[in-house]
Coordinates of C-alpha atoms in Angstrom, one line a residue:
D1 CA 86.2 -56.4 -234.6
S2 CA 85.0 -54.8 -237.7
R3 CA 88.3 -55.3 -239.5
A4 CA 88.4 -52.0 -241.0
R5 CA 90.9 -51.4 -243.8
V6 CA 90.9 -47.2 -243.6
L7 CA 91.1 -45.3 -240.7
I8 CA 90.4 -41.7 -241.2
V9 CA 91.5 -39.5 -237.9
H10 CA 91.8 -36.1 -236.7
N11 CA 95.1 -35.2 -235.9
A12 CA 93.9 -34.1 -232.1
L13 CA 93.5 -38.2 -231.7
L14 CA 96.7 -39.0 -233.4
P15 CA 98.5 -39.3 -229.7
A16 CA 96.0 -42.0 -228.5
L17 CA 96.4 -44.0 -232.3
V18 CA 99.8 -44.3 -232.4
S19 CA 100.3 -46.5 -229.0
I20 CA 98.5 -49.1 -230.9
R21 CA 99.5 -48.6 -234.4
K22 CA 101.5 -52.0 -234.4
E23 CA 98.3 -54.0 -233.2
L24 CA 95.8 -52.5 -236.3
E25 CA 96.4 -55.4 -238.4
Y26 CA 93.7 -55.2 -240.7
V27 CA 94.1 -50.9 -241.4
K28 CA 96.0 -50.5 -244.6
H29 CA 95.1 -46.8 -245.0
I30 CA 95.3 -43.9 -242.4
I31 CA 94.2 -40.9 -243.6
V32 CA 94.9 -37.8 -241.1
I33 CA 92.8 -34.7 -240.9
G34 CA 94.4 -31.5 -240.4
G35 CA 97.9 -32.9 -241.3
G36 CA 100.8 -34.5 -239.0
G37 CA 100.5 -38.0 -239.9
D38 CA 104.0 -39.9 -240.9
A39 CA 105.3 -40.5 -244.4
R40 CA 102.8 -43.4 -244.7
D41 CA 100.0 -41.3 -244.0
L42 CA 97.6 -39.6 -246.5
D43 CA 96.6 -36.4 -246.0
F44 CA 93.3 -35.7 -245.9
K45 CA 92.6 -32.3 -247.8
Q46 CA 94.8 -33.3 -250.4
W47 CA 93.1 -36.7 -250.9
I48 CA 90.4 -35.0 -251.8
S49 CA 91.6 -32.0 -253.6
A50 CA 90.5 -33.8 -257.2
E51 CA 87.4 -35.2 -256.1
S52 CA 84.2 -33.3 -258.0
A53 CA 82.2 -31.1 -255.8
D54 CA 79.0 -31.9 -257.5
G55 CA 78.0 -34.7 -255.1
A56 CA 76.5 -37.1 -257.5
P57 CA 74.3 -39.9 -255.8
A58 CA 75.7 -43.6 -255.9
P59 CA 73.4 -46.0 -257.5
T60 CA 72.8 -47.8 -254.1
H61 CA 70.1 -50.0 -253.3
R62 CA 67.5 -50.1 -250.7
D63 CA 69.2 -52.5 -248.9
D64 CA 73.0 -52.2 -249.5
F65 CA 74.6 -52.0 -245.9
C66 CA 75.3 -48.2 -245.5
Q67 CA 77.0 -48.1 -241.9
L68 CA 78.3 -50.4 -239.0
N69 CA 77.6 -49.2 -235.8
Y70 CA 78.4 -50.6 -232.3
S71 CA 75.7 -51.0 -229.2
S72 CA 76.9 -49.3 -226.1
G73 CA 78.3 -51.9 -223.9
S74 CA 75.5 -51.6 -221.0
T75 CA 75.1 -55.3 -220.8
G76 CA 78.4 -56.5 -221.8
E77 CA 81.2 -55.8 -225.0
P78 CA 79.5 -53.8 -227.7
K79 CA 78.6 -55.9 -230.5
G80 CA 78.6 -54.7 -234.5
I81 CA 75.6 -54.2 -236.0
L82 CA 75.0 -53.5 -239.9
H83 CA 72.5 -51.1 -241.2
A84 CA 70.9 -50.7 -244.7
H85 CA 70.7 -47.4 -246.9
K86 CA 66.5 -47.5 -246.1
D87 CA 66.9 -47.4 -242.4
L88 CA 67.9 -43.7 -241.8
P89 CA 65.2 -42.4 -244.0
I90 CA 62.4 -45.0 -242.6
A91 CA 63.4 -44.3 -239.0
A92 CA 63.6 -40.1 -239.9
Q93 CA 60.1 -40.2 -241.0
L94 CA 58.3 -42.5 -238.7
W95 CA 59.6 -40.8 -235.5
G96 CA 61.8 -37.7 -236.2
V97 CA 59.0 -36.3 -238.3
N98 CA 55.7 -38.0 -237.6
V99 CA 56.6 -38.1 -234.0
L100 CA 58.9 -35.7 -232.8
G101 CA 57.5 -32.8 -235.8
L102 CA 61.1 -32.2 -236.6
R103 CA 60.8 -28.9 -239.5
E104 CA 63.1 -27.2 -241.4
A105 CA 62.9 -24.0 -239.1
D106 CA 64.2 -26.5 -236.3
R107 CA 67.8 -26.2 -234.9
T108 CA 68.8 -29.3 -233.1
S109 CA 71.6 -30.2 -230.3
G110 CA 72.8 -33.0 -228.0
A111 CA 74.7 -34.7 -225.6
P112 CA 75.0 -38.0 -227.5
K113 CA 77.9 -38.1 -229.6
L114 CA 77.2 -39.0 -233.3
F115 CA 78.8 -42.7 -233.1
F116 CA 75.7 -43.5 -230.4
T117 CA 73.0 -44.2 -232.8
F118 CA 70.7 -41.4 -230.6
G119 CA 72.7 -39.0 -231.4
H120 CA 73.6 -39.9 -234.6
G121 CA 69.8 -39.9 -235.8
G122 CA 68.5 -37.2 -233.7
N123 CA 71.5 -34.8 -234.0
L124 CA 72.7 -35.5 -237.5
I125 CA 70.2 -37.9 -240.0
F126 CA 67.0 -36.6 -238.8
P127 CA 67.8 -32.7 -239.0
F128 CA 69.3 -33.7 -242.7
F129 CA 66.2 -35.2 -243.7
V130 CA 63.8 -32.2 -243.1
G131 CA 66.8 -29.6 -243.7
A132 CA 67.1 -28.3 -240.1
S133 CA 70.3 -27.0 -238.6
I134 CA 72.5 -28.9 -236.2
C135 CA 74.9 -27.8 -233.1
L136 CA 77.6 -29.8 -232.2
L137 CA 79.4 -30.1 -228.9
A138 CA 82.8 -30.4 -229.3
S139 CA 83.6 -30.2 -225.4
P140 CA 82.7 -33.3 -223.0
P141 CA 79.0 -33.2 -222.4
R142 CA 79.3 -34.8 -219.1
I143 CA 79.9 -31.1 -218.0
A144 CA 76.9 -29.5 -217.6
K145 CA 78.6 -25.8 -217.9
N146 CA 79.3 -27.3 -221.5
V147 CA 75.9 -28.2 -222.6
F148 CA 74.4 -25.0 -220.9
E149 CA 76.9 -22.5 -223.2
L150 CA 76.2 -24.4 -226.2
I151 CA 72.5 -24.0 -225.7
Q152 CA 72.4 -20.4 -224.7
K153 CA 75.2 -19.5 -227.8
F154 CA 73.5 -21.4 -230.5
K155 CA 69.7 -21.5 -229.4
P156 CA 68.6 -24.8 -230.4
T157 CA 64.7 -25.5 -230.7
I158 CA 65.4 -29.3 -229.6
H159 CA 67.7 -30.9 -227.2
Y160 CA 68.4 -34.6 -226.7
N161 CA 70.0 -36.2 -223.5
A162 CA 70.0 -39.4 -221.6
P163 CA 68.4 -39.3 -217.9
T164 CA 71.3 -39.2 -216.5
G165 CA 72.2 -35.9 -218.4
F166 CA 69.4 -34.3 -217.6
A167 CA 69.7 -35.0 -213.6
A168 CA 73.2 -33.8 -214.0
L169 CA 72.0 -30.4 -215.8
M170 CA 69.5 -29.8 -212.7
A171 CA 72.1 -30.6 -210.1
D172 CA 74.4 -28.0 -211.6
P173 CA 74.4 -24.6 -209.1
D174 CA 74.3 -22.6 -212.3
F175 CA 71.6 -24.3 -213.3
K176 CA 69.1 -20.8 -213.0
K177 CA 71.7 -18.5 -214.6
Y178 CA 71.4 -20.2 -218.5
D179 CA 68.8 -19.2 -221.0
L180 CA 67.4 -22.1 -222.0
S181 CA 64.1 -20.1 -223.8
S182 CA 64.9 -21.3 -227.4
L183 CA 64.2 -25.0 -226.7
R184 CA 60.6 -25.7 -227.7
L185 CA 61.3 -29.4 -226.9
C186 CA 63.5 -31.8 -225.0
V187 CA 64.2 -36.0 -225.9
S188 CA 65.2 -38.5 -223.6
A189 CA 66.3 -41.6 -224.5
G190 CA 69.2 -44.3 -223.9
E191 CA 67.4 -45.6 -220.8
S192 CA 63.7 -45.4 -219.5
L193 CA 63.4 -41.7 -217.8
P194 CA 62.5 -41.9 -214.1
A195 CA 59.1 -40.0 -213.2
P196 CA 60.6 -37.5 -210.7
I197 CA 63.5 -36.4 -213.4
W198 CA 60.6 -35.6 -215.8
Q199 CA 58.7 -33.6 -213.2
N200 CA 61.5 -31.6 -212.2
W201 CA 62.6 -30.5 -215.2
K202 CA 58.9 -29.9 -216.1
E203 CA 59.0 -27.3 -212.7
K204 CA 62.2 -26.2 -213.6
T205 CA 62.2 -25.1 -217.3
G206 CA 58.4 -25.3 -218.4
L207 CA 59.5 -28.1 -220.7
D208 CA 58.3 -31.2 -221.6
I209 CA 60.7 -34.1 -222.2
I210 CA 59.6 -36.7 -224.9
D211 CA 60.9 -40.3 -223.6
G212 CA 61.4 -43.1 -225.8
I213 CA 62.7 -46.4 -226.3
G214 CA 65.3 -47.4 -229.1
S215 CA 67.7 -49.5 -229.9
T216 CA 70.9 -49.8 -232.0
E217 CA 69.6 -53.2 -233.7
N218 CA 66.2 -51.3 -234.7
Y219 CA 68.0 -48.2 -235.6
H220 CA 66.5 -45.8 -233.3
I221 CA 63.2 -45.2 -231.3
F222 CA 60.0 -47.5 -232.0
L223 CA 57.9 -46.6 -228.8
S224 CA 57.4 -43.3 -227.8
N225 CA 55.7 -40.5 -225.9
R226 CA 54.6 -37.8 -228.1
P227 CA 53.9 -33.9 -227.9
N228 CA 50.9 -33.5 -226.1
D229 CA 50.5 -37.4 -224.9
I230 CA 53.0 -37.8 -222.2
R231 CA 52.8 -40.1 -219.3
P232 CA 56.0 -39.6 -217.2
G233 CA 57.7 -42.5 -216.3
S234 CA 56.4 -44.6 -219.3
S235 CA 58.1 -45.5 -222.6
G236 CA 54.8 -43.9 -223.9
K237 CA 52.8 -45.6 -226.8
P238 CA 53.7 -47.4 -230.2
F239 CA 53.4 -45.4 -233.3
A240 CA 52.8 -46.0 -237.0
G241 CA 55.9 -48.0 -238.6
Y242 CA 56.0 -50.7 -235.7
E243 CA 54.5 -53.3 -234.3
L244 CA 55.0 -54.2 -230.5
K245 CA 54.4 -57.5 -228.8
I246 CA 55.1 -58.4 -225.0
A247 CA 55.7 -62.1 -224.7
D248 CA 56.5 -64.9 -222.4
E249 CA 60.2 -66.7 -222.8
N250 CA 58.4 -69.0 -225.6
G251 CA 57.3 -66.1 -227.8
N252 CA 53.4 -66.4 -226.8
A253 CA 51.9 -63.1 -226.5
I254 CA 50.8 -62.3 -222.5
K255 CA 47.9 -60.8 -220.9
Q256 CA 47.8 -57.0 -220.6
G257 CA 49.4 -55.7 -216.9
E258 CA 51.7 -58.8 -217.1
V259 CA 55.5 -58.1 -217.1
G260 CA 57.0 -60.1 -220.2
N261 CA 59.7 -59.6 -223.4
L262 CA 59.1 -56.7 -225.6
L263 CA 59.6 -57.7 -229.0
V264 CA 59.2 -55.3 -232.3
K265 CA 58.6 -55.3 -235.6
G266 CA 59.6 -53.0 -238.4
E267 CA 61.2 -52.1 -241.6
S268 CA 64.4 -50.3 -240.1
A269 CA 65.6 -53.5 -238.0
A270 CA 69.2 -54.8 -238.6
T271 CA 69.4 -58.8 -239.8
F272 CA 72.5 -59.9 -237.9
Y273 CA 75.5 -59.0 -235.4
L274 CA 78.8 -59.0 -237.2
H275 CA 81.0 -61.9 -236.0
Q276 CA 78.3 -63.3 -233.7
Y277 CA 76.2 -66.2 -234.7
G278 CA 75.4 -67.1 -231.6
K279 CA 73.9 -63.8 -230.5
T280 CA 72.0 -62.9 -233.9
Q281 CA 70.3 -66.4 -233.4
K282 CA 68.7 -65.5 -230.1
T283 CA 68.1 -61.4 -230.9
F284 CA 66.6 -61.5 -234.7
L285 CA 63.7 -63.7 -234.5
G286 CA 62.7 -63.5 -238.4
E287 CA 60.4 -60.4 -238.7
W288 CA 60.9 -60.1 -234.9
L289 CA 63.5 -58.4 -232.7
F290 CA 63.8 -59.5 -229.4
T291 CA 65.0 -56.5 -227.3
G292 CA 66.2 -57.6 -224.0
D293 CA 63.7 -55.4 -222.4
K294 CA 61.0 -56.3 -219.8
Y295 CA 57.6 -54.4 -220.1
Y296 CA 54.1 -54.2 -219.2
V297 CA 51.1 -52.6 -220.8
D298 CA 48.6 -50.2 -218.6
D299 CA 45.0 -50.1 -219.0
D300 CA 45.3 -46.9 -220.8
G301 CA 47.8 -48.6 -223.4
Y302 CA 51.0 -46.9 -221.9
Y303 CA 54.1 -49.3 -222.2
W304 CA 56.2 -49.0 -218.7
H305 CA 59.9 -50.6 -218.5
A306 CA 60.5 -53.1 -215.8
G307 CA 64.4 -53.1 -216.7
R308 CA 66.3 -55.3 -218.8
S309 CA 65.7 -59.1 -218.7
D310 CA 69.1 -59.4 -216.9
D311 CA 68.4 -57.1 -214.6
M312 CA 65.1 -58.2 -213.1
L313 CA 65.2 -59.4 -209.8
K314 CA 63.1 -62.5 -208.1
V315 CA 62.8 -61.3 -204.3
G316 CA 60.6 -64.1 -202.7
G317 CA 59.6 -65.6 -205.6
I318 CA 57.7 -62.4 -206.9
W319 CA 59.8 -60.3 -209.7
V320 CA 60.6 -57.0 -208.6
S321 CA 61.7 -54.2 -211.7
P322 CA 65.1 -52.3 -210.7
V323 CA 63.4 -49.4 -212.5
E324 CA 60.5 -49.1 -210.2
V325 CA 62.9 -49.0 -206.8
E326 CA 65.2 -46.6 -208.7
S327 CA 62.3 -44.1 -209.5
A328 CA 61.4 -44.3 -205.9
L329 CA 65.1 -43.3 -204.6
L330 CA 65.1 -40.6 -207.1
S331 CA 62.3 -38.8 -206.1
H332 CA 64.3 -38.2 -202.5
A333 CA 65.9 -35.0 -202.5
A334 CA 68.9 -36.2 -201.7
V335 CA 69.7 -38.7 -204.3
L336 CA 71.3 -37.4 -207.9
E337 CA 71.8 -40.9 -209.6
C338 CA 71.1 -44.7 -208.3
A339 CA 71.2 -48.0 -209.8
V340 CA 69.5 -51.2 -208.2
V341 CA 71.0 -54.6 -208.8
G342 CA 70.5 -58.0 -207.1
Q343 CA 72.5 -59.3 -204.2
A344 CA 72.3 -62.6 -202.1
D345 CA 72.1 -62.3 -198.2
D346 CA 73.3 -64.5 -195.7
S347 CA 70.9 -67.0 -196.6
K348 CA 71.8 -67.0 -200.3
L349 CA 68.3 -65.2 -201.5
V350 CA 68.5 -62.3 -203.6
K351 CA 67.5 -59.4 -202.3
P352 CA 67.8 -55.2 -203.8
K353 CA 70.8 -53.5 -203.1
A354 CA 71.0 -49.7 -204.6
Y355 CA 74.5 -47.6 -205.5
V356 CA 73.7 -44.0 -204.8
V357 CA 75.3 -41.2 -205.8
L358 CA 74.3 -38.1 -203.6
K359 CA 73.8 -34.4 -204.8
E360 CA 76.1 -32.2 -203.0
G361 CA 75.5 -31.1 -199.6
F362 CA 74.1 -34.4 -198.6
K363 CA 76.4 -37.1 -196.1
G364 CA 75.9 -41.0 -196.8
D365 CA 75.8 -41.9 -193.3
D366 CA 73.5 -44.3 -191.3
A367 CA 70.7 -41.4 -190.8
L368 CA 70.1 -40.9 -194.1
T369 CA 69.9 -44.7 -195.2
Q370 CA 67.4 -45.1 -192.8
Q371 CA 65.7 -42.2 -194.8
L372 CA 65.9 -43.5 -198.0
V373 CA 64.6 -47.2 -196.8
A374 CA 61.4 -45.1 -194.8
H375 CA 61.1 -43.2 -198.3
C376 CA 60.7 -46.2 -200.5
K377 CA 58.6 -48.2 -198.0
E378 CA 56.4 -45.0 -198.7
K379 CA 56.7 -45.5 -202.5
M380 CA 56.4 -49.4 -203.0
A381 CA 55.2 -52.7 -201.2
E382 CA 57.9 -53.3 -198.2
Y383 CA 59.1 -56.5 -200.1
K384 CA 60.6 -54.5 -203.2
R385 CA 63.0 -51.6 -200.7
P386 CA 66.7 -52.0 -201.0
R387 CA 68.1 -53.9 -197.9
W388 CA 71.8 -52.3 -198.4
I389 CA 72.4 -48.9 -199.9
E390 CA 76.0 -48.1 -200.8
Y391 CA 77.1 -44.5 -201.5
V392 CA 79.2 -43.8 -204.3
N393 CA 81.0 -41.0 -205.9
E394 CA 80.1 -42.2 -209.7
L395 CA 78.4 -45.4 -211.5
P396 CA 79.8 -47.1 -213.8
K397 CA 78.8 -46.2 -217.5
T398 CA 79.0 -46.7 -221.4
A399 CA 80.0 -43.7 -223.4
T400 CA 76.4 -43.1 -224.0
G401 CA 75.9 -42.4 -220.6
K402 CA 74.1 -46.0 -220.0
I403 CA 74.7 -47.3 -216.4
Q404 CA 76.6 -50.8 -216.7
R405 CA 74.7 -52.7 -214.0
F406 CA 76.6 -55.7 -214.8
K407 CA 80.0 -54.4 -213.3
L408 CA 77.8 -53.6 -210.4
R409 CA 76.5 -57.2 -210.3
A410 CA 80.2 -58.4 -210.2
G411 CA 81.2 -56.2 -207.2

C-alpha cells in the first residue's frame, strides 16, 4: 500500500521477507542490518560507514511529511496516515509534558511496539523531546513475565500499556513477586480503560493509571485524565491545544449528557488517508477530525466512551453502549477479558452477545452464565444485559492489542 522503494530489515526477519520477495514490485533496494542478505542487498553497516557523525539537521519545513503510520485495523484494513514534522513536537508538548509531566529524569517503558503511535509517541518521541531515557522490550509483550522482568531490571518510572495488557499482568500468578516500585505512573490508551481494571490495579500496586483517547489520525492523545484528576472509567477532560465537540450525524453539537459522535480539532491532525479518497472525505472534515467514537459528557465535564460508531447497539429502539456491558462483566471475579457485539434473535431483533475469556480456575458452564447475567442485571438496566454468553480462549486482536469486534460480528 505504501509503495515504499527502500526496505531496511534486521537479519532476524529475513526468512519472513524471502517468501514474499517476488511480490514486492515497488521495492528497489533492501538494506540488511546484521548481514546475511544476498548479493543484491546492501549491508547496513557498510552503507552508513562513510556518513558524517555530526548529525546536521535537514532544512525541513514544519509541514513536510515526516512519517507514514498505519492505523491498527480494529475496524478493518489498516489505513496509511501521513504526519508532518510539526505533529511530533506539538503532541509531545501538549500531552507528554503538559499532561503527563514528563521530565528528563524519567525512564519510560511500554508494551506497545514502536509502529503503534501510542508506543511511538509515549516510548520514543516524547522521552526524546524532554531528554528522558527509554526501555525497549524485544520479547513479546503479551507474555506478562517479559514485561515484569523489563520493569524489574531497568526500573522505569512510567509504563504504557493497553487495558487488556494491564488485565493480563494482574492475572499472572507471579504478579506479587515482581518489584514495580520504580514506577510513578502508568498510562493506558488504545481502548477505553474499564473502571474495574483501574480499581484492581490501584488496589494491587497503589499506582494510578492515566487513561486517555487518541488516534493515529491525530498523532496521539487529545482527551485525557491527568495526575490528581482521574475519574475511573472515563477518558478524562480536554486539555489545552485541542478542541472537542460531540455532534449528531449532521455535525451539530448536541446537549450535554447525550451520546454523539466525537470530533476533535488540533494542529497535530493528519490531512488524508493514503490511497483512500472516499474514507478521507468522511473522516477529515475541514478543521475537524471525525474520530469514529461515540461519547457523552457528564455534569462534571468528564468524557465517557460509549463505543465505536459501528459497535453501538440499538436494543428495543434504545442505544446500548457495548463498553458499559463489558465494564459490568469485567467487574465479576471470573472474567479476564470480554467483548460485546450485537446479534439478532429469532425475531430478527438485535440483542447484546458477550464473548468472554475466563480467568484461570473458572469453568464456563450454565451456572457461571447465570451468575454473569445476574451480575449484569445488578449493574445496569435489564434490557442492556447480554442475552448470550459464549466462552472463548482468546479474543481476536490487532497487533496493538485492540479487540477486533468486527470479526466477532462476522461470526
